[in-house]
Amino acid sequence: MSYSSLPASKLFQLTALTLSLTLAGCGGGDGTDTIAPEPDTGVTQPGTGDGGSTIDTLNIATSNLVDINSNPVTSIGLDGAYYEVLITDEKNEPVAGAKVSFAIDATGVMLSQTTSGSVLTDSEGFARIFLKPTGTEVSGAYTISATATFAGNTATVDKTFSVQSTKVSLSAFSVESVNLSSGAQTALSLIVSDAEGNILNGVSVNLNASCGQIPAQITSDANGMVEVVYKSINDDDTLCSGPVTISANVGNAVRSTNITVQAPEATSIVYTSNPLTLGIANSGSSATGEVEFTVYSNKTPLANADVVLSLEKSPLGLSFGVLGNRSNIPARTDENGNVSVNIYPGSTPGPVEIKASLSRDGRINALSKGISIASSRVTQDGLSISQEKNVLDWSMDGDSTNITIRMVDRNGNSVPDGTVVNLTAEGGKVSPASCTTTDGVCNVTFSTQNPRPGDGRVSILAVAEGEKAYIDNNANNAWDEGVDTFVHNIGDTFRDDNENGTFEAGEFTYPLTTQASGMCENNLDRFIQLKFPTYSQSKKDSFEQSFISNFVSPNKANTCNSGLDAIVRYQTTQLLSDGSNARFTLLNNLGNMLTTQVISGSATMVNVRTNSGGFYDLNPMPSGTTIAATAVDKTDSNDKSCTVEQVGGFSKVPALVNTGALGQNLGTISNYTLDGCAAGDYFRISATAPNSNVTTKTYIIQ
């Protein structure tokens, strides 16, 4: 044998021994003859497929089919059998750790006790696998092959055998209860055996029920027993009723039995709809709604149950079932146990209650919950806008304020959630351009940026689809054309940027127009007389002007029709001011500008108006600007101390100021008293804007 045929560890050991002997023969080392110890090359793992050794030939010495007691057989039945092979080398010595792979040539017989279909030979060279027919009906000739591999050697053998079908017998069903209440369950069992009465283990039994639920297949246990539970409820939760046939089969062996399920009875009714809010009739919001009840038998929805629906509480004009009906409605549940009914709102808001009762027993019932006819569209005088602050710093981009829009219907109720209001602005930015209401309220943000109107006044228009305000002459809480009267008819709207109350070419027009050409009649005098009969005429005139300004304008003349629908509008003004440039003006006690802007030595009162520079010096400083005055005593020789005290007016620009009218001076006025001041002393006033810029002016008392 050459060195190259030796394993590496053996070669290393031989080389070390030769070297040791050579050294000893030459007198090397310490004079003692030694043999080097065998080096540690690790542990050779058993069962690796080659065992760390080689063979020349691999043989399959024996190939046998044996039963569970290791007795040779030539055919197998339902109990199965082992296929066993013996693997040897060229010396007929058993080979341990050889891999043996098994395969069947046809379906119907399965290899078990291994997921790979392969096993390793044991220490005696044996490998076996279990064969079992997949069913009692399997029969015929089969061939199983075994392929052994070890250390690069392969051996293959085939074995032909037969499978004998098993004639199965099923015992009669044993039923725990043959009479079931609706929705109940019961246990059933039977025994699987062969024709001679021997119990059969591992036989798959198919099961079926004409109604209800039962496992589709069960395997017999070691005692041949098949045990199942039948439920008298279908997979879709419907209930069984009457006779039910349950059957079992294995091939041609069939058994069946009958049980009786009592008819289900309704035991409860539940309101199963979500809360529902509808707008009144002709409101433009949802015109109808549907509510649902579910009838149960115990905990299972019950189909075909008879119920009676009744209207227990409702506002004026509401009907249900069909439009105009308020009488009781007989109904029957669908396959899911549900019964539903439509609701048609009337002209009045209010709560709604509908009751569903069992026809056979009215004591079993349920009331609807959370149904209301709560609101209508926004009315002409029901839209308002409020700003968090209405004087912003135009000298910077991004100074902003929150704008809140609120809307109610003509009954003072919040408009339906999701009502949309759109906004446009003459300058700056409104974001978002529209918002949807929750409980009648929504918010947007206005912020400073270009464009900036030259007068420092930004017109902001809010619009929403709603209805005109009217006088309900026949008191039915609904608009009746030809009977009821508009308070003040409105037509198309626009954004009145120049604030003169009249549409002019170039001003923004809201695109949804009436396409009408009628006059917009004014019946405010009648409306005011109904509301405020004892008011003085001057107060009535003031109210009329306020109503037109807020709830009619901006309105295009001769665009009105006789319909209730309208684009409801509200315009407000946002002021812009220069926070880096305050202007101070001295006023007399009547609020008029002093011709000569000086403070005399005899003055005991100083009135100062603070404005923002630019925009004709008419706007106040930005909201939040603080204003303060101090005195500086420059006349030590008079033995007096010059002091100043604020006695009125503003020390801080409010968040909200009166935006007044175009061209009106809106500066904030502060009132101070002087004490002990004389000519030569200083009166100093300063304004500190929110941007931290401070503007100061000093007056030398004359």
Coordinates of N, CA, C and O in Angstrom, one line a residue, residues 434-576:
S434 N -60.5 75.3 2.4 CA -61.9 74.9 2.9 C -61.7 74.0 4.1 O -60.6 73.5 4.3
C435 N -62.8 73.9 4.9 CA -62.7 73.0 6.0 C -64.1 72.4 6.2 O -65.1 73.0 5.7
T436 N -64.2 71.3 6.9 CA -65.5 70.6 7.1 C -65.8 70.6 8.6 O -64.9 70.5 9.4
T437 N -67.0 70.8 8.9 CA -67.4 71.0 10.3 C -67.5 69.7 11.1 O -67.8 68.7 10.6
T438 N -67.2 69.9 12.4 CA -67.5 68.9 13.4 C -68.3 69.6 14.5 O -67.8 70.6 15.0
D439 N -69.5 69.2 14.8 CA -70.4 69.9 15.7 C -70.5 71.4 15.3 O -70.6 72.3 16.1
G440 N -70.6 71.6 14.0 CA -70.8 73.0 13.5 C -69.7 73.9 13.4 O -69.8 75.1 13.2
V441 N -68.4 73.4 13.7 CA -67.3 74.2 13.8 C -66.1 73.7 13.0 O -65.9 72.4 12.9
C442 N -65.4 74.5 12.3 CA -64.1 74.1 11.7 C -63.1 75.3 11.7 O -63.5 76.5 12.0
N443 N -61.9 75.0 11.4 CA -60.8 76.0 11.6 C -59.9 76.1 10.4 O -59.6 75.0 9.7
V444 N -59.4 77.3 10.1 CA -58.4 77.5 9.1 C -57.3 78.4 9.7 O -57.5 79.0 10.8
T445 N -56.3 78.7 8.9 CA -55.2 79.6 9.4 C -55.0 80.7 8.3 O -54.9 80.3 7.1
F446 N -54.9 81.9 8.8 CA -54.5 83.0 7.9 C -53.1 83.4 8.2 O -52.8 83.6 9.4
S447 N -52.2 83.6 7.2 CA -50.9 84.0 7.5 C -50.4 85.1 6.5 O -50.9 85.2 5.4
T448 N -49.4 85.9 7.0 CA -49.0 87.0 6.2 C -48.0 86.5 5.1 O -47.1 85.7 5.4
Q449 N -48.1 87.0 3.9 CA -47.2 86.9 2.8 C -47.7 87.7 1.7 O -48.8 88.3 1.8
N450 N -47.0 87.8 0.6 CA -47.5 88.5 -0.6 C -48.7 87.7 -1.2 O -48.6 86.4 -1.1
P451 N -49.7 88.3 -1.8 CA -49.8 89.8 -1.9 C -50.2 90.5 -0.6 O -51.0 89.9 0.2
R452 N -49.8 91.8 -0.5 CA -50.2 92.6 0.7 C -51.0 93.8 0.1 O -50.5 94.6 -0.6
P453 N -52.3 93.9 0.4 CA -53.1 95.0 -0.1 C -52.5 96.3 0.4 O -52.0 96.5 1.5
G454 N -52.6 97.3 -0.5 CA -52.0 98.6 -0.2 C -52.6 99.4 0.9 O -52.0 100.2 1.5
D455 N -53.8 99.0 1.3 CA -54.5 99.8 2.4 C -54.3 99.0 3.7 O -54.9 99.4 4.8
G456 N -53.6 97.9 3.8 CA -53.5 97.1 5.0 C -54.7 96.5 5.5 O -54.8 96.1 6.7
R457 N -55.7 96.3 4.6 CA -57.0 95.6 5.0 C -57.2 94.5 4.0 O -57.3 94.6 2.8
V458 N -57.3 93.3 4.6 CA -57.5 92.0 3.8 C -58.9 91.6 4.0 O -59.3 91.2 5.1
S459 N -59.7 91.6 2.9 CA -61.0 91.0 2.9 C -61.0 89.5 2.8 O -60.3 89.0 1.9
I460 N -61.7 88.8 3.8 CA -61.7 87.4 3.8 C -63.2 87.0 3.7 O -64.0 87.4 4.5
L461 N -63.5 86.2 2.7 CA -64.9 85.8 2.4 C -65.1 84.3 2.7 O -64.3 83.5 2.2
A462 N -66.1 83.9 3.5 CA -66.4 82.5 3.7 C -67.8 82.3 3.1 O -68.7 83.1 3.3
V463 N -67.9 81.1 2.4 CA -69.2 80.8 1.8 C -69.5 79.3 2.1 O -68.6 78.5 2.2
A464 N -70.8 79.0 2.2 CA -71.3 77.6 2.3 C -72.6 77.5 1.7 O -73.4 78.5 1.6
E465 N -72.9 76.3 1.2 CA -74.2 76.1 0.6 C -75.2 75.9 1.7 O -75.1 75.0 2.6
G466 N -76.3 76.7 1.7 CA -77.3 76.7 2.7 C -78.6 77.2 2.2 O -79.0 76.9 1.1
E467 N -79.3 77.9 3.1 CA -80.6 78.4 2.8 C -80.9 79.8 3.3 O -80.2 80.2 4.2
K468 N -81.8 80.4 2.7 CA -82.2 81.8 3.0 C -83.0 81.8 4.3 O -83.7 80.9 4.6
A469 N -82.9 82.9 5.1 CA -83.7 83.1 6.2 C -85.1 83.5 5.8 O -85.3 84.3 4.9
Y470 N -86.1 82.9 6.5 CA -87.5 83.2 6.1 C -88.4 83.3 7.3 O -88.1 82.8 8.4
I471 N -89.5 84.0 7.1 CA -90.6 84.1 8.1 C -91.5 82.9 7.9 O -92.2 82.9 6.8
D472 N -91.7 82.1 8.8 CA -92.5 80.9 8.7 C -94.0 81.2 8.9 O -94.5 81.1 10.0
N473 N -94.7 81.7 7.9 CA -96.0 82.3 8.1 C -97.0 81.2 8.5 O -98.0 81.5 9.3
N474 N -96.9 80.0 8.1 CA -97.9 79.0 8.5 C -97.4 78.1 9.6 O -98.0 77.0 9.9
A475 N -96.3 78.4 10.2 CA -95.8 77.8 11.4 C -95.6 76.3 11.3 O -95.9 75.6 12.3
N476 N -95.2 75.8 10.1 CA -94.9 74.4 10.0 C -93.4 74.0 10.0 O -93.1 72.9 9.7
N477 N -92.6 75.0 10.3 CA -91.2 74.8 10.3 C -90.6 74.3 9.0 O -89.6 73.6 9.0
A478 N -91.2 74.7 7.9 CA -90.7 74.3 6.6 C -91.0 75.5 5.7 O -92.0 76.2 5.8
W479 N -90.2 75.6 4.6 CA -90.3 76.6 3.6 C -91.4 76.2 2.7 O -91.4 75.2 2.1
D480 N -92.4 77.1 2.5 CA -93.5 76.9 1.5 C -93.5 78.1 0.6 O -93.9 79.2 1.0
E481 N -93.1 77.9 -0.6 CA -93.0 79.0 -1.5 C -94.4 79.5 -1.8 O -95.4 78.8 -2.0
G482 N -94.5 80.8 -1.8 CA -95.8 81.5 -2.0 C -96.6 81.7 -0.8 O -97.6 82.4 -0.7
V483 N -96.1 81.1 0.3 CA -96.8 81.2 1.6 C -95.8 82.0 2.6 O -96.2 83.0 3.2
D484 N -94.6 81.5 2.7 CA -93.6 82.1 3.6 C -92.9 83.3 2.9 O -93.0 83.4 1.7
T485 N -92.2 84.0 3.7 CA -91.6 85.3 3.3 C -90.1 85.3 3.6 O -89.7 85.0 4.8
F486 N -89.3 85.7 2.6 CA -87.8 85.8 2.9 C -87.6 87.0 3.8 O -88.3 88.1 3.6
V487 N -86.7 86.9 4.7 CA -86.3 88.1 5.5 C -85.6 89.1 4.6 O -86.0 90.3 4.6
H488 N -84.6 88.7 3.9 CA -84.0 89.5 2.9 C -83.4 88.6 1.9 O -82.5 87.9 2.1
N489 N -84.0 88.6 0.7 CA -83.6 87.6 -0.4 C -82.1 87.9 -0.7 O -81.7 89.1 -0.7
I490 N -81.4 86.9 -1.1 CA -80.0 87.0 -1.5 C -79.8 86.2 -2.8 O -80.4 85.2 -3.0
G491 N -78.8 86.7 -3.6 CA -78.5 86.1 -4.8 C -77.0 85.7 -4.9 O -76.5 85.1 -4.0
D492 N -76.3 86.1 -5.9 CA -74.9 85.8 -6.1 C -74.1 86.6 -5.1 O -74.4 87.8 -4.8
T493 N -72.9 86.0 -4.7 CA -72.1 86.8 -3.8 C -70.7 87.0 -4.5 O -70.3 86.3 -5.4
F494 N -69.9 87.9 -3.9 CA -68.6 88.2 -4.4 C -67.8 88.7 -3.2 O -68.3 88.9 -2.1
R495 N -66.5 88.8 -3.3 CA -65.6 89.4 -2.3 C -65.5 90.9 -2.5 O -64.9 91.3 -3.5
D496 N -66.0 91.6 -1.6 CA -66.0 93.1 -1.7 C -64.7 93.7 -1.2 O -64.6 94.2 -0.1
D497 N -63.7 93.6 -2.1 CA -62.3 94.0 -1.7 C -62.3 95.5 -1.4 O -61.5 95.9 -0.5
N498 N -63.0 96.4 -2.1 CA -63.0 97.8 -1.8 C -64.0 98.2 -0.8 O -64.1 99.4 -0.5
E499 N -64.8 97.3 -0.3 CA -65.7 97.5 0.9 C -66.7 98.7 0.6 O -67.1 99.4 1.5
N500 N -67.1 98.8 -0.6 CA -68.1 99.8 -0.9 C -69.5 99.2 -1.1 O -70.5 99.9 -1.3
G501 N -69.7 97.9 -0.9 CA -71.0 97.3 -0.9 C -71.6 97.0 -2.3 O -72.7 96.4 -2.4
T502 N -70.8 97.3 -3.3 CA -71.3 97.1 -4.7 C -70.3 96.4 -5.5 O -69.1 96.6 -5.4
F503 N -70.8 95.4 -6.3 CA -69.9 94.6 -7.1 C -69.3 95.5 -8.2 O -70.1 96.2 -8.9
E504 N -68.0 95.4 -8.4 CA -67.3 96.1 -9.5 C -66.4 95.1 -10.2 O -65.9 94.1 -9.6
A505 N -66.3 95.3 -11.5 CA -65.5 94.4 -12.3 C -64.1 94.3 -11.7 O -63.5 95.3 -11.3
G506 N -63.6 93.0 -11.7 CA -62.3 92.7 -11.1 C -62.4 92.1 -9.7 O -61.4 91.5 -9.3
E507 N -63.5 92.3 -9.1 CA -63.7 91.7 -7.7 C -64.1 90.2 -7.9 O -64.8 89.8 -8.8
F508 N -63.6 89.4 -7.0 CA -63.8 88.0 -7.1 C -65.3 87.6 -6.9 O -66.0 88.1 -6.0
T509 N -65.8 86.8 -7.8 CA -67.2 86.3 -7.8 C -67.2 84.8 -7.5 O -66.5 84.1 -8.1
Y510 N -68.0 84.4 -6.5 CA -68.1 83.0 -6.2 C -68.8 82.3 -7.4 O -69.8 82.8 -7.8
P511 N -68.2 81.2 -7.9 CA -68.6 80.7 -9.2 C -70.0 80.0 -9.2 O -70.6 79.9 -10.2
L512 N -70.5 79.6 -8.0 CA -71.8 79.0 -8.0 C -72.9 80.1 -8.0 O -73.1 80.8 -7.0
T513 N -73.5 80.3 -9.2 CA -74.4 81.5 -9.3 C -75.9 81.0 -9.5 O -76.1 79.8 -9.9
T514 N -76.8 81.9 -9.3 CA -78.2 81.5 -9.4 C -78.7 81.5 -10.8 O -79.8 80.9 -11.1
Q515 N -78.1 82.2 -11.7 CA -78.5 82.4 -13.1 C -79.9 83.1 -13.1 O -80.7 82.9 -14.1
A516 N -80.2 83.9 -12.1 CA -81.4 84.6 -12.0 C -81.2 86.1 -12.1 O -80.1 86.6 -12.1
S517 N -82.4 86.8 -12.4 CA -82.3 88.2 -12.6 C -83.3 89.0 -11.8 O -83.6 90.1 -12.1
G518 N -83.9 88.3 -10.8 CA -84.9 89.0 -10.0 C -84.4 89.9 -8.9 O -83.2 89.8 -8.5
M519 N -85.2 90.8 -8.5 CA -84.8 91.8 -7.4 C -84.7 91.0 -6.1 O -85.4 90.0 -5.9
C520 N -83.9 91.5 -5.2 CA -83.7 90.9 -3.9 C -84.5 91.7 -2.9 O -84.0 92.7 -2.3
E521 N -85.7 91.2 -2.7 CA -86.6 92.0 -1.8 C -86.2 92.0 -0.4 O -85.6 91.1 0.1
N522 N -86.5 93.1 0.3 CA -86.1 93.3 1.7 C -87.4 93.4 2.5 O -88.2 94.3 2.4
N523 N -87.5 92.4 3.4 CA -88.7 92.3 4.3 C -88.2 92.5 5.8 O -88.9 92.0 6.7
L524 N -87.1 93.1 6.0 CA -86.5 93.2 7.3 C -87.4 94.0 8.2 O -87.5 93.7 9.5
D525 N -88.2 95.0 7.7 CA -89.0 95.7 8.6 C -90.1 94.8 9.3 O -90.3 95.0 10.5
R526 N -90.6 93.9 8.5 CA -91.6 93.0 9.1 C -90.9 92.0 10.1 O -91.4 91.7 11.2
F527 N -89.7 91.5 9.7 CA -89.0 90.6 10.6 C -88.6 91.3 11.9 O -88.7 90.7 13.0
I528 N -88.1 92.6 11.8 CA -87.8 93.3 13.0 C -89.0 93.6 13.9 O -88.9 93.5 15.1
Q529 N -90.1 93.9 13.3 CA -91.3 94.1 14.0 C -91.8 92.9 14.8 O -92.2 93.0 15.9
L530 N -91.6 91.7 14.2 CA -91.9 90.5 14.9 C -91.0 90.2 16.1 O -91.4 89.8 17.1
K531 N -89.7 90.5 15.9 CA -88.7 90.3 17.0 C -88.7 91.4 18.0 O -88.5 91.1 19.2
F532 N -88.7 92.6 17.6 CA -88.5 93.7 18.5 C -89.6 94.8 18.3 O -89.3 95.9 17.9
P533 N -90.8 94.4 18.7 CA -91.9 95.4 18.4 C -91.8 96.7 19.2 O -92.3 97.7 18.9
T534 N -91.1 96.6 20.4 CA -91.1 97.8 21.3 C -89.8 98.6 21.1 O -89.6 99.6 21.8
Y535 N -88.9 98.2 20.2 CA -87.7 99.0 20.0 C -88.0 100.3 19.4 O -89.0 100.5 18.6
S536 N -87.1 101.3 19.7 CA -87.2 102.6 19.0 C -86.9 102.4 17.6 O -86.2 101.5 17.2
Q537 N -87.3 103.4 16.8 CA -87.1 103.3 15.3 C -85.6 103.3 15.0 O -85.1 102.7 14.1
S538 N -84.9 104.1 15.8 CA -83.4 104.2 15.6 C -82.7 102.9 15.8 O -81.8 102.5 15.1
K539 N -83.2 102.1 16.9 CA -82.6 100.8 17.1 C -83.0 99.8 16.0 O -82.2 99.0 15.6
K540 N -84.2 100.0 15.5 CA -84.7 99.1 14.4 C -83.8 99.4 13.2 O -83.4 98.4 12.5
D541 N -83.6 100.6 12.9 CA -82.8 101.0 11.7 C -81.4 100.5 11.9 O -80.8 100.0 10.9
S542 N -80.8 100.6 13.1 CA -79.5 100.1 13.4 C -79.4 98.5 13.2 O -78.4 98.0 12.6
F543 N -80.4 97.8 13.6 CA -80.5 96.4 13.4 C -80.5 96.0 12.0 O -79.9 95.1 11.5
E544 N -81.4 96.7 11.2 CA -81.5 96.5 9.8 C -80.2 96.6 9.1 O -79.8 95.8 8.3
Q545 N -79.5 97.7 9.4 CA -78.2 98.0 8.7 C -77.2 96.9 9.1 O -76.4 96.5 8.2
S546 N -77.2 96.5 10.3 CA -76.3 95.4 10.8 C -76.6 94.1 10.1 O -75.7 93.4 9.7
F547 N -77.9 93.8 9.9 CA -78.3 92.5 9.3 C -77.8 92.5 7.8 O -77.2 91.5 7.3
I548 N -78.0 93.6 7.1 CA -77.6 93.7 5.7 C -76.1 93.6 5.6 O -75.6 92.9 4.7
S549 N -75.4 94.3 6.5 CA -73.9 94.3 6.4 C -73.4 92.9 6.7 O -72.4 92.5 6.0
N550 N -73.9 92.2 7.6 CA -73.4 90.9 8.0 C -73.9 89.7 7.2 O -73.2 88.8 6.9
F551 N -75.2 89.7 6.9 CA -75.9 88.5 6.3 C -76.4 88.7 4.9 O -76.9 87.7 4.4
V552 N -76.4 89.8 4.4 CA -76.8 90.0 3.0 C -75.6 90.3 2.1 O -75.3 89.7 1.1
S553 N -74.8 91.3 2.5 CA -73.6 91.7 1.8 C -72.5 90.7 2.0 O -72.5 90.1 3.1
P554 N -71.7 90.6 1.0 CA -71.7 91.2 -0.3 C -72.7 90.4 -1.2 O -72.6 89.2 -1.3
N555 N -73.6 91.1 -1.9 CA -74.6 90.6 -2.7 C -74.7 91.3 -4.0 O -74.8 92.5 -4.0
K556 N -74.8 90.6 -5.1 CA -75.0 91.2 -6.4 C -76.4 91.5 -6.6 O -77.3 90.7 -6.4
A557 N -76.7 92.8 -7.0 CA -78.1 93.2 -7.2 C -78.7 92.4 -8.4 O -78.0 92.0 -9.3
N558 N -80.0 92.2 -8.3 CA -80.8 91.6 -9.4 C -80.3 90.2 -9.8 O -80.2 89.9 -11.0
T559 N -80.0 89.4 -8.8 CA -79.6 88.0 -9.0 C -80.4 87.0 -8.2 O -79.9 85.9 -7.9
C560 N -81.5 87.5 -7.7 CA -82.3 86.7 -6.7 C -83.4 85.8 -7.4 O -83.9 86.2 -8.5
N561 N -83.7 84.7 -6.8 CA -84.8 83.8 -7.3 C -85.7 83.6 -6.1 O -85.5 84.1 -5.0
S562 N -86.7 82.8 -6.4 CA -87.7 82.5 -5.3 C -87.5 81.2 -4.6 O -88.3 80.8 -3.7
G563 N -86.3 80.5 -4.8 CA -86.0 79.3 -4.2 C -85.4 79.5 -2.8 O -84.9 80.6 -2.5
L564 N -85.4 78.4 -2.0 CA -84.8 78.5 -0.6 C -83.3 78.4 -0.7 O -82.6 79.0 0.2
D565 N -82.8 77.6 -1.6 CA -81.3 77.4 -1.7 C -80.6 78.7 -1.8 O -81.0 79.6 -2.6
A566 N -79.4 78.8 -1.2 CA -78.6 80.0 -1.3 C -77.2 79.7 -1.0 O -76.9 78.7 -0.3
I567 N -76.3 80.6 -1.4 CA -74.9 80.6 -1.0 C -74.8 81.5 0.2 O -74.9 82.8 0.0
V568 N -74.7 81.0 1.4 CA -74.6 81.8 2.6 C -73.2 82.3 2.6 O -72.2 81.6 2.4
R569 N -73.1 83.6 3.0 CA -71.8 84.3 2.9 C -71.5 85.1 4.2 O -72.5 85.6 4.9
Y570 N -70.2 85.3 4.5 CA -69.8 86.2 5.6 C -68.5 86.7 5.3 O -67.5 85.9 5.0
Q571 N -68.3 88.0 5.3 CA -67.0 88.7 5.0 C -66.5 89.4 6.2 O -67.2 90.0 7.0
T572 N -65.2 89.2 6.5 CA -64.6 89.8 7.6 C -63.3 90.5 7.1 O -62.9 90.2 6.0
T573 N -62.7 91.3 8.0 CA -61.5 92.0 7.6 C -60.3 91.7 8.5 O -60.5 91.6 9.7
Q574 N -59.2 91.4 7.9 CA -57.9 91.1 8.7 C -57.0 92.3 8.4 O -56.7 92.7 7.3
L575 N -56.6 93.0 9.5 CA -55.7 94.1 9.4 C -54.2 93.7 9.3 O -53.8 92.7 10.0
L576 N -53.4 94.4 8.5 CA -52.0 94.2 8.5 C -51.3 95.5 8.9 O -51.7 96.6 8.4

